[in-house]
Amino acid sequence: MCLAVPVRVLQIDSLEALVEVGGLARQASIMLVPDVQVGDYVLLHAGFAIQKLDEKEAEETIRLFEEIAEGMGD
Amino acid sequence: MRFIDEFRNSAAGRGLALRIQEKKVRPTNLMEVCGTHTVAIFKHGIRQILPEKINLLSGPGCPVCVTPNADIDKAIALAKNAQVILTTFGDMMKVPGSYSSLSQVKAVGADIRVVYSILDALKIAENNSRKSVVFLGVGFETTSPTTASAILEAERLGIDNFFFLSVHKLIPPAMRALLDSDEVHIDGFICPGHVSTIIGSQPYEFIPREYGIPCVIAGFEPLDILQAIDMLLEQISAEEPRVDIQYRRAVRKEGNPIALKYLSTVFDVTDARWRGIGIIPKSGLKLGQRYERVDADCAFKIVTRPPKEAAGCCCGDILRGVSTPHECGLFAKACTPEHPVGPCMVSTEGTCSVWYLYEEEGEALSQTGEPQANNKPVTLKE
Ligand code: SF4
């Protein structure tokens, strides 16, 4: 039940946002992350954005995984 | 999809698995506390690629499963009240209470509506002003802030027919209870990533400090989980237990301060009963004094018969990591997802249902003690 999916914020109207979930637009409350901006990625859980995703941290993790993948020689 | 595909790269998965396999470790029990992790671990075949010595235990992190029968009976009693529209998440519907389930009483006329979000329940309240709309709020710290937000919204909008039955629970006190019980040996915790987006890393600090046990807060993609296991093994071999965050893109040390503020505005922490574990001090949320008027427990007279447990179901032992589903005589015989006897078979994140669904693929073998070949080819499932 603690499933949350990364979605992109498309539009913001006060504390309501439109987010993109699998190609579809969906309403979400941003009461819990009022500072998010259009274009940000957030975690969506039960109709609420619960946390903003940190792109820089994500990229660092991805870079590490890429290094590990390169070490595997493919 | 962005933020998902990058964390499923199979070459990196093989690399991480190799790192794990190359580590010299003694037999190690790692507990994934959260049911969403249990599902991800089975779905991506992670058990199959771990060395035999590393055993993954499923913990009490399925909110539906840990809700005791007495609370389900209460919700059922409320739903039978003709004045009430009961709203809840789909997972709760089929959970057997002592005498029936919500879907059974719905079938005979109770007005129960499944919602995806508590905001949908709030809309139902707005549109049905002559009825009392009760939301059965189940879930851990990931979900309780959404409840708190909706209660604040209802207040702001002046919606006064919206009530709330709280069975919300807190994860860190349950981890303490498991450690104190000494029933199961745990060498490291894979801590729940989404609970931690809210609470941050600080609430787990007592685990390394008081119990000397490493913790890593992990994401839910296969590479996240493998990296978290690797980080736990590092901590174990260095004998330097601490709380590390693997899921850095989503979890900050301080969590989500706004969500935490809403939680403390609306709720008080209280002792709560967990199925299979009993009463855990300070492990539940109840509405604070200011919001008592929306507490269904206070607003309605709820009468229930004494609760009873399903005969032969050992969900409680499974939730404590003491037993595996195979040790239950009913597993896959009298108890299946179509005809569940206990909640661990109902919820999609219940350990019994996860084992049942993925068993045929052989992924549950490592916990049943069957020999597992080491260093076999590693493939992550999409
Ligand atoms: S298999 Fe069914 S009866 Fe057995 S513990 Fe799991 S839920 Fe309970």
PDB file of C-alpha atoms in Angstrom, chain B residues 21 26 41 64 72 79 96-97 156 236 249 258 272 337 375:
ATOM      1  CA  GLN B  21      28.025 -12.645  -4.420  1.00  0.00           C
ATOM      2  CA  ARG B  26      28.305 -15.269   7.192  1.00  0.00           C
ATOM      3  CA  ILE B  41      11.648  -8.311  -4.583  1.00  0.00           C
ATOM      4  CA  VAL B  64      -4.055  -4.159   5.666  1.00  0.00           C
ATOM      5  CA  ILE B  72     -12.309  -4.466  10.700  1.00  0.00           C
ATOM      6  CA  ALA B  79     -21.092   0.318   7.309  1.00  0.00           C
ATOM      7  CA  PRO B  96     -12.078 -11.161   6.560  1.00  0.00           C
ATOM      8  CA  GLY B  97     -13.094  -9.711   9.909  1.00  0.00           C
ATOM      9  CA  ARG B 156     -11.470  24.661   5.497  1.00  0.00           C
ATOM     10  CA  ILE B 236      27.785  -5.477   8.437  1.00  0.00           C
ATOM     11  CA  ARG B 249      16.367  10.951  -5.079  1.00  0.00           C
ATOM     12  CA  ILE B 258       5.052  19.982   5.807  1.00  0.00           C
ATOM     13  CA  ALA B 272      -2.114   0.549  18.890  1.00  0.00           C
ATOM     14  CA  PRO B 337      -6.283 -15.315  -3.205  1.00  0.00           C
ATOM     15  CA  ASN B 375      26.783 -17.596  -8.984  1.00  0.00           C
TER      16      ASN B 375
END
